[in-house]
Amino acid sequence: MEVVAVSEDYMVTLPARVCQTLQIRPGQRLNTFVVDGRMVMTPVREPDQPRGFLRGIDTSVERDPDRF
């Protein structure tokens, strides 16, 4: 467990060990949201990163004749 402090400007510095473990790089953006009273941070996915996130989706849906 790592402990961090919140500055007067409400800024938090992430410990180097956490950044290395999660492969967070300088300048990378993170989404933050609250779940059950906890703050959760997830990396922002750039438009070219979601590749493969729908792997295994069922594509056998009926389509209109004018659609591919």
PDB file as gemmi writes it, atoms N, CA and C in Angstrom:
CRYST1    1.000    1.000    1.000  90.00  90.00  90.00 P 1                      
ATOM      1  N   MET A   1       0.848  -1.167   0.000  1.00  0.00           N  
ATOM      2  CA  MET A   1       0.000   0.000   0.000  1.00  0.00           C  
ATOM      3  C   MET A   1       0.895   1.231   0.000  1.00  0.00           C  
ATOM      4  N   GLU A   2       0.529   2.186  -0.808  1.00  0.00           N  
ATOM      5  CA  GLU A   2       1.251   3.457  -0.878  1.00  0.00           C  
ATOM      6  C   GLU A   2       0.329   4.563  -0.355  1.00  0.00           C  
ATOM      7  N   VAL A   3       0.880   5.485   0.396  1.00  0.00           N  
ATOM      8  CA  VAL A   3       0.113   6.618   0.905  1.00  0.00           C  
ATOM      9  C   VAL A   3       0.559   7.861   0.156  1.00  0.00           C  
ATOM     10  N   VAL A   4      -0.410   8.666  -0.283  1.00  0.00           N  
ATOM     11  CA  VAL A   4      -0.106   9.918  -0.975  1.00  0.00           C  
ATOM     12  C   VAL A   4      -0.824  11.052  -0.255  1.00  0.00           C  
ATOM     13  N   ALA A   5      -0.368  12.267  -0.491  1.00  0.00           N  
ATOM     14  CA  ALA A   5      -0.984  13.444   0.106  1.00  0.00           C  
ATOM     15  C   ALA A   5      -1.645  14.268  -0.990  1.00  0.00           C  
ATOM     16  N   VAL A   6      -2.686  14.961  -0.617  1.00  0.00           N  
ATOM     17  CA  VAL A   6      -3.379  15.862  -1.535  1.00  0.00           C  
ATOM     18  C   VAL A   6      -2.871  17.267  -1.255  1.00  0.00           C  
ATOM     19  N   SER A   7      -2.395  17.958  -2.308  1.00  0.00           N  
ATOM     20  CA  SER A   7      -1.852  19.310  -2.133  1.00  0.00           C  
ATOM     21  C   SER A   7      -2.992  20.313  -1.955  1.00  0.00           C  
ATOM     22  N   GLU A   8      -2.629  21.553  -1.650  1.00  0.00           N  
ATOM     23  CA  GLU A   8      -3.628  22.620  -1.507  1.00  0.00           C  
ATOM     24  C   GLU A   8      -4.401  22.842  -2.798  1.00  0.00           C  
ATOM     25  N   ASP A   9      -3.794  22.485  -3.941  1.00  0.00           N  
ATOM     26  CA  ASP A   9      -4.452  22.611  -5.247  1.00  0.00           C  
ATOM     27  C   ASP A   9      -5.189  21.325  -5.632  1.00  0.00           C  
ATOM     28  N   TYR A  10      -5.382  20.412  -4.668  1.00  0.00           N  
ATOM     29  CA  TYR A  10      -6.056  19.134  -4.872  1.00  0.00           C  
ATOM     30  C   TYR A  10      -5.320  18.239  -5.864  1.00  0.00           C  
ATOM     31  N   MET A  11      -4.003  18.311  -5.860  1.00  0.00           N  
ATOM     32  CA  MET A  11      -3.212  17.464  -6.748  1.00  0.00           C  
ATOM     33  C   MET A  11      -2.597  16.321  -5.951  1.00  0.00           C  
ATOM     34  N   VAL A  12      -2.456  15.181  -6.625  1.00  0.00           N  
ATOM     35  CA  VAL A  12      -1.873  13.994  -6.019  1.00  0.00           C  
ATOM     36  C   VAL A  12      -0.728  13.534  -6.901  1.00  0.00           C  
ATOM     37  N   THR A  13       0.398  13.170  -6.302  1.00  0.00           N  
ATOM     38  CA  THR A  13       1.515  12.614  -7.045  1.00  0.00           C  
ATOM     39  C   THR A  13       1.490  11.104  -6.875  1.00  0.00           C  
ATOM     40  N   LEU A  14       1.474  10.396  -7.997  1.00  0.00           N  
ATOM     41  CA  LEU A  14       1.455   8.940  -7.949  1.00  0.00           C  
ATOM     42  C   LEU A  14       2.854   8.417  -7.659  1.00  0.00           C  
ATOM     43  N   PRO A  15       2.986   7.484  -6.745  1.00  0.00           N  
ATOM     44  CA  PRO A  15       4.301   6.927  -6.436  1.00  0.00           C  
ATOM     45  C   PRO A  15       4.900   6.227  -7.656  1.00  0.00           C  
ATOM     46  N   ALA A  16       6.222   6.330  -7.794  1.00  0.00           N  
ATOM     47  CA  ALA A  16       6.919   5.740  -8.941  1.00  0.00           C  
ATOM     48  C   ALA A  16       6.662   4.242  -9.036  1.00  0.00           C  
ATOM     49  N   ARG A  17       6.646   3.550  -7.915  1.00  0.00           N  
ATOM     50  CA  ARG A  17       6.439   2.103  -7.936  1.00  0.00           C  
ATOM     51  C   ARG A  17       5.057   1.749  -8.502  1.00  0.00           C  
ATOM     52  N   VAL A  18       4.049   2.551  -8.163  1.00  0.00           N  
ATOM     53  CA  VAL A  18       2.706   2.319  -8.696  1.00  0.00           C  
ATOM     54  C   VAL A  18       2.699   2.549 -10.203  1.00  0.00           C  
ATOM     55  N   CYS A  19       3.322   3.633 -10.637  1.00  0.00           N  
ATOM     56  CA  CYS A  19       3.365   3.942 -12.076  1.00  0.00           C  
ATOM     57  C   CYS A  19       4.101   2.858 -12.855  1.00  0.00           C  
ATOM     58  N   GLN A  20       5.189   2.358 -12.300  1.00  0.00           N  
ATOM     59  CA  GLN A  20       5.941   1.307 -12.978  1.00  0.00           C  
ATOM     60  C   GLN A  20       5.132   0.021 -13.053  1.00  0.00           C  
ATOM     61  N   THR A  21       4.462  -0.339 -11.972  1.00  0.00           N  
ATOM     62  CA  THR A  21       3.669  -1.566 -11.937  1.00  0.00           C  
ATOM     63  C   THR A  21       2.521  -1.500 -12.937  1.00  0.00           C  
ATOM     64  N   LEU A  22       1.857  -0.338 -13.022  1.00  0.00           N  
ATOM     65  CA  LEU A  22       0.691  -0.187 -13.905  1.00  0.00           C  
ATOM     66  C   LEU A  22       1.059   0.350 -15.283  1.00  0.00           C  
ATOM     67  N   GLN A  23       2.345   0.565 -15.521  1.00  0.00           N  
ATOM     68  CA  GLN A  23       2.848   1.088 -16.795  1.00  0.00           C  
ATOM     69  C   GLN A  23       2.195   2.424 -17.166  1.00  0.00           C  
ATOM     70  N   ILE A  24       2.097   3.301 -16.188  1.00  0.00           N  
ATOM     71  CA  ILE A  24       1.583   4.655 -16.407  1.00  0.00           C  
ATOM     72  C   ILE A  24       2.770   5.520 -16.783  1.00  0.00           C  
ATOM     73  N   ARG A  25       2.624   6.281 -17.854  1.00  0.00           N  
ATOM     74  CA  ARG A  25       3.728   7.103 -18.359  1.00  0.00           C  
ATOM     75  C   ARG A  25       3.447   8.589 -18.127  1.00  0.00           C  
ATOM     76  N   PRO A  26       4.496   9.401 -18.032  1.00  0.00           N  
ATOM     77  CA  PRO A  26       4.291  10.842 -17.865  1.00  0.00           C  
ATOM     78  C   PRO A  26       3.443  11.395 -19.007  1.00  0.00           C  
ATOM     79  N   GLY A  27       2.487  12.222 -18.677  1.00  0.00           N  
ATOM     80  CA  GLY A  27       1.617  12.821 -19.675  1.00  0.00           C  
ATOM     81  C   GLY A  27       0.403  11.985 -20.014  1.00  0.00           C  
ATOM     82  N   GLN A  28       0.364  10.742 -19.566  1.00  0.00           N  
ATOM     83  CA  GLN A  28      -0.788   9.884 -19.840  1.00  0.00           C  
ATOM     84  C   GLN A  28      -1.995  10.416 -19.068  1.00  0.00           C  
ATOM     85  N   ARG A  29      -3.156  10.343 -19.699  1.00  0.00           N  
ATOM     86  CA  ARG A  29      -4.373  10.831 -19.067  1.00  0.00           C  
ATOM     87  C   ARG A  29      -5.111   9.672 -18.407  1.00  0.00           C  
ATOM     88  N   LEU A  30      -5.768   9.970 -17.275  1.00  0.00           N  
ATOM     89  CA  LEU A  30      -6.514   8.962 -16.543  1.00  0.00           C  
ATOM     90  C   LEU A  30      -7.940   9.446 -16.312  1.00  0.00           C  
ATOM     91  N   ASN A  31      -8.904   8.552 -16.482  1.00  0.00           N  
ATOM     92  CA  ASN A  31     -10.279   8.837 -16.090  1.00  0.00           C  
ATOM     93  C   ASN A  31     -10.372   8.623 -14.590  1.00  0.00           C  
ATOM     94  N   THR A  32     -11.116   9.470 -13.902  1.00  0.00           N  
ATOM     95  CA  THR A  32     -11.338   9.260 -12.471  1.00  0.00           C  
ATOM     96  C   THR A  32     -12.834   9.250 -12.219  1.00  0.00           C  
ATOM     97  N   PHE A  33     -13.270   8.331 -11.379  1.00  0.00           N  
ATOM     98  CA  PHE A  33     -14.667   8.283 -10.986  1.00  0.00           C  
ATOM     99  C   PHE A  33     -14.772   7.669  -9.595  1.00  0.00           C  
ATOM    100  N   VAL A  34     -15.928   7.849  -8.972  1.00  0.00           N  
ATOM    101  CA  VAL A  34     -16.141   7.375  -7.616  1.00  0.00           C  
ATOM    102  C   VAL A  34     -17.039   6.149  -7.649  1.00  0.00           C  
ATOM    103  N   VAL A  35     -16.622   5.095  -6.940  1.00  0.00           N  
ATOM    104  CA  VAL A  35     -17.398   3.860  -6.821  1.00  0.00           C  
ATOM    105  C   VAL A  35     -17.440   3.493  -5.341  1.00  0.00           C  
ATOM    106  N   ASP A  36     -18.630   3.463  -4.779  1.00  0.00           N  
ATOM    107  CA  ASP A  36     -18.791   3.085  -3.367  1.00  0.00           C  
ATOM    108  C   ASP A  36     -17.854   3.860  -2.442  1.00  0.00           C  
ATOM    109  N   GLY A  37     -17.742   5.156  -2.674  1.00  0.00           N  
ATOM    110  CA  GLY A  37     -16.925   5.997  -1.808  1.00  0.00           C  
ATOM    111  C   GLY A  37     -15.429   5.909  -2.043  1.00  0.00           C  
ATOM    112  N   ARG A  38     -15.025   5.231  -3.126  1.00  0.00           N  
ATOM    113  CA  ARG A  38     -13.600   5.125  -3.463  1.00  0.00           C  
ATOM    114  C   ARG A  38     -13.346   5.794  -4.800  1.00  0.00           C  
ATOM    115  N   MET A  39     -12.162   6.376  -4.963  1.00  0.00           N  
ATOM    116  CA  MET A  39     -11.788   6.946  -6.254  1.00  0.00           C  
ATOM    117  C   MET A  39     -11.103   5.857  -7.068  1.00  0.00           C  
ATOM    118  N   VAL A  40     -11.535   5.723  -8.309  1.00  0.00           N  
ATOM    119  CA  VAL A  40     -10.952   4.745  -9.229  1.00  0.00           C  
ATOM    120  C   VAL A  40     -10.380   5.512 -10.411  1.00  0.00           C  
ATOM    121  N   MET A  41      -9.195   5.124 -10.840  1.00  0.00           N  
ATOM    122  CA  MET A  41      -8.550   5.763 -11.995  1.00  0.00           C  
ATOM    123  C   MET A  41      -8.283   4.697 -13.045  1.00  0.00           C  
ATOM    124  N   THR A  42      -8.638   5.002 -14.289  1.00  0.00           N  
ATOM    125  CA  THR A  42      -8.374   4.091 -15.396  1.00  0.00           C  
ATOM    126  C   THR A  42      -7.749   4.879 -16.535  1.00  0.00           C  
ATOM    127  N   PRO A  43      -6.862   4.275 -17.304  1.00  0.00           N  
ATOM    128  CA  PRO A  43      -6.244   4.995 -18.419  1.00  0.00           C  
ATOM    129  C   PRO A  43      -7.273   5.392 -19.471  1.00  0.00           C  
ATOM    130  N   VAL A  44      -7.108   6.584 -20.031  1.00  0.00           N  
ATOM    131  CA  VAL A  44      -7.951   7.026 -21.144  1.00  0.00           C  
ATOM    132  C   VAL A  44      -7.489   6.269 -22.378  1.00  0.00           C  
ATOM    133  N   ARG A  45      -8.412   5.643 -23.069  1.00  0.00           N  
ATOM    134  CA  ARG A  45      -8.062   4.910 -24.292  1.00  0.00           C  
ATOM    135  C   ARG A  45      -8.105   5.863 -25.473  1.00  0.00           C  
ATOM    136  N   GLU A  46      -7.028   5.918 -26.195  1.00  0.00           N  
ATOM    137  CA  GLU A  46      -6.973   6.734 -27.404  1.00  0.00           C  
ATOM    138  C   GLU A  46      -7.761   6.018 -28.498  1.00  0.00           C  
ATOM    139  N   PRO A  47      -8.197   6.730 -29.538  1.00  0.00           N  
ATOM    140  CA  PRO A  47      -9.035   6.111 -30.576  1.00  0.00           C  
ATOM    141  C   PRO A  47      -8.426   4.865 -31.224  1.00  0.00           C  
ATOM    142  N   ASP A  48      -7.108   4.770 -31.281  1.00  0.00           N  
ATOM    143  CA  ASP A  48      -6.495   3.606 -31.920  1.00  0.00           C  
ATOM    144  C   ASP A  48      -6.251   2.460 -30.934  1.00  0.00           C  
ATOM    145  N   GLN A  49      -6.539   2.639 -29.650  1.00  0.00           N  
ATOM    146  CA  GLN A  49      -6.273   1.607 -28.659  1.00  0.00           C  
ATOM    147  C   GLN A  49      -7.379   0.584 -28.453  1.00  0.00           C  
ATOM    148  N   PRO A  50      -8.650   0.871 -28.745  1.00  0.00           N  
ATOM    149  CA  PRO A  50      -9.679  -0.114 -28.428  1.00  0.00           C  
ATOM    150  C   PRO A  50      -9.633  -1.369 -29.293  1.00  0.00           C  
ATOM    151  N   ARG A  51      -8.681  -1.460 -30.167  1.00  0.00           N  
ATOM    152  CA  ARG A  51      -8.587  -2.609 -31.049  1.00  0.00           C  
ATOM    153  C   ARG A  51      -8.617  -3.908 -30.250  1.00  0.00           C  
ATOM    154  N   GLY A  52      -9.578  -4.767 -30.589  1.00  0.00           N  
ATOM    155  CA  GLY A  52      -9.677  -6.071 -29.955  1.00  0.00           C  
ATOM    156  C   GLY A  52     -10.562  -6.117 -28.726  1.00  0.00           C  
ATOM    157  N   PHE A  53     -11.146  -4.974 -28.294  1.00  0.00           N  
ATOM    158  CA  PHE A  53     -11.918  -5.018 -27.064  1.00  0.00           C  
ATOM    159  C   PHE A  53     -13.284  -5.678 -27.255  1.00  0.00           C  
ATOM    160  N   LEU A  54     -13.699  -5.905 -28.495  1.00  0.00           N  
ATOM    161  CA  LEU A  54     -14.960  -6.605 -28.761  1.00  0.00           C  
ATOM    162  C   LEU A  54     -14.724  -8.050 -29.186  1.00  0.00           C  
ATOM    163  N   ARG A  55     -13.553  -8.558 -28.913  1.00  0.00           N  
ATOM    164  CA  ARG A  55     -13.213  -9.926 -29.277  1.00  0.00           C  
ATOM    165  C   ARG A  55     -14.258 -10.876 -28.702  1.00  0.00           C  
ATOM    166  N   GLY A  56     -14.776 -11.771 -29.546  1.00  0.00           N  
ATOM    167  CA  GLY A  56     -15.749 -12.749 -29.101  1.00  0.00           C  
ATOM    168  C   GLY A  56     -17.196 -12.294 -29.222  1.00  0.00           C  
ATOM    169  N   ILE A  57     -17.435 -11.079 -29.716  1.00  0.00           N  
ATOM    170  CA  ILE A  57     -18.801 -10.590 -29.848  1.00  0.00           C  
ATOM    171  C   ILE A  57     -19.543 -11.387 -30.923  1.00  0.00           C  
ATOM    172  N   ASP A  58     -20.825 -11.618 -30.705  1.00  0.00           N  
ATOM    173  CA  ASP A  58     -21.646 -12.358 -31.661  1.00  0.00           C  
ATOM    174  C   ASP A  58     -22.014 -11.435 -32.819  1.00  0.00           C  
ATOM    175  N   THR A  59     -21.527 -11.718 -34.011  1.00  0.00           N  
ATOM    176  CA  THR A  59     -21.802 -10.881 -35.183  1.00  0.00           C  
ATOM    177  C   THR A  59     -22.832 -11.515 -36.105  1.00  0.00           C  
ATOM    178  N   SER A  60     -23.542 -12.524 -35.613  1.00  0.00           N  
ATOM    179  CA  SER A  60     -24.511 -13.227 -36.458  1.00  0.00           C  
ATOM    180  C   SER A  60     -25.901 -12.591 -36.392  1.00  0.00           C  
ATOM    181  N   VAL A  61     -25.965 -11.289 -36.148  1.00  0.00           N  
ATOM    182  CA  VAL A  61     -27.252 -10.606 -36.103  1.00  0.00           C  
ATOM    183  C   VAL A  61     -27.783 -10.400 -37.514  1.00  0.00           C  
ATOM    184  N   GLU A  62     -29.109 -10.380 -37.636  1.00  0.00           N  
ATOM    185  CA  GLU A  62     -29.727 -10.160 -38.940  1.00  0.00           C  
ATOM    186  C   GLU A  62     -29.517  -8.707 -39.354  1.00  0.00           C  
ATOM    187  N   ARG A  63     -29.153  -8.491 -40.600  1.00  0.00           N  
ATOM    188  CA  ARG A  63     -28.865  -7.143 -41.080  1.00  0.00           C  
ATOM    189  C   ARG A  63     -29.812  -6.764 -42.206  1.00  0.00           C  
ATOM    190  N   ASP A  64     -30.013  -5.471 -42.376  1.00  0.00           N  
ATOM    191  CA  ASP A  64     -30.815  -4.978 -43.485  1.00  0.00           C  
ATOM    192  C   ASP A  64     -30.098  -5.273 -44.781  1.00  0.00           C  
ATOM    193  N   PRO A  65     -30.845  -5.513 -45.872  1.00  0.00           N  
ATOM    194  CA  PRO A  65     -30.215  -5.866 -47.152  1.00  0.00           C  
ATOM    195  C   PRO A  65     -29.236  -4.805 -47.681  1.00  0.00           C  
ATOM    196  N   ASP A  66     -29.470  -3.526 -47.339  1.00  0.00           N  
ATOM    197  CA  ASP A  66     -28.576  -2.478 -47.842  1.00  0.00           C  
ATOM    198  C   ASP A  66     -27.360  -2.267 -46.951  1.00  0.00           C  
ATOM    199  N   ARG A  67     -27.186  -3.095 -45.916  1.00  0.00           N  
ATOM    200  CA  ARG A  67     -26.041  -2.995 -45.022  1.00  0.00           C  
ATOM    201  C   ARG A  67     -25.116  -4.179 -45.212  1.00  0.00           C  
ATOM    202  N   PHE A  68     -23.857  -3.985 -44.976  1.00  0.00           N  
ATOM    203  CA  PHE A  68     -22.886  -5.058 -45.144  1.00  0.00           C  
ATOM    204  C   PHE A  68     -22.727  -5.801 -43.854  1.00  0.00           C  
TER     205      PHE A  68                                                      
END                                                                             
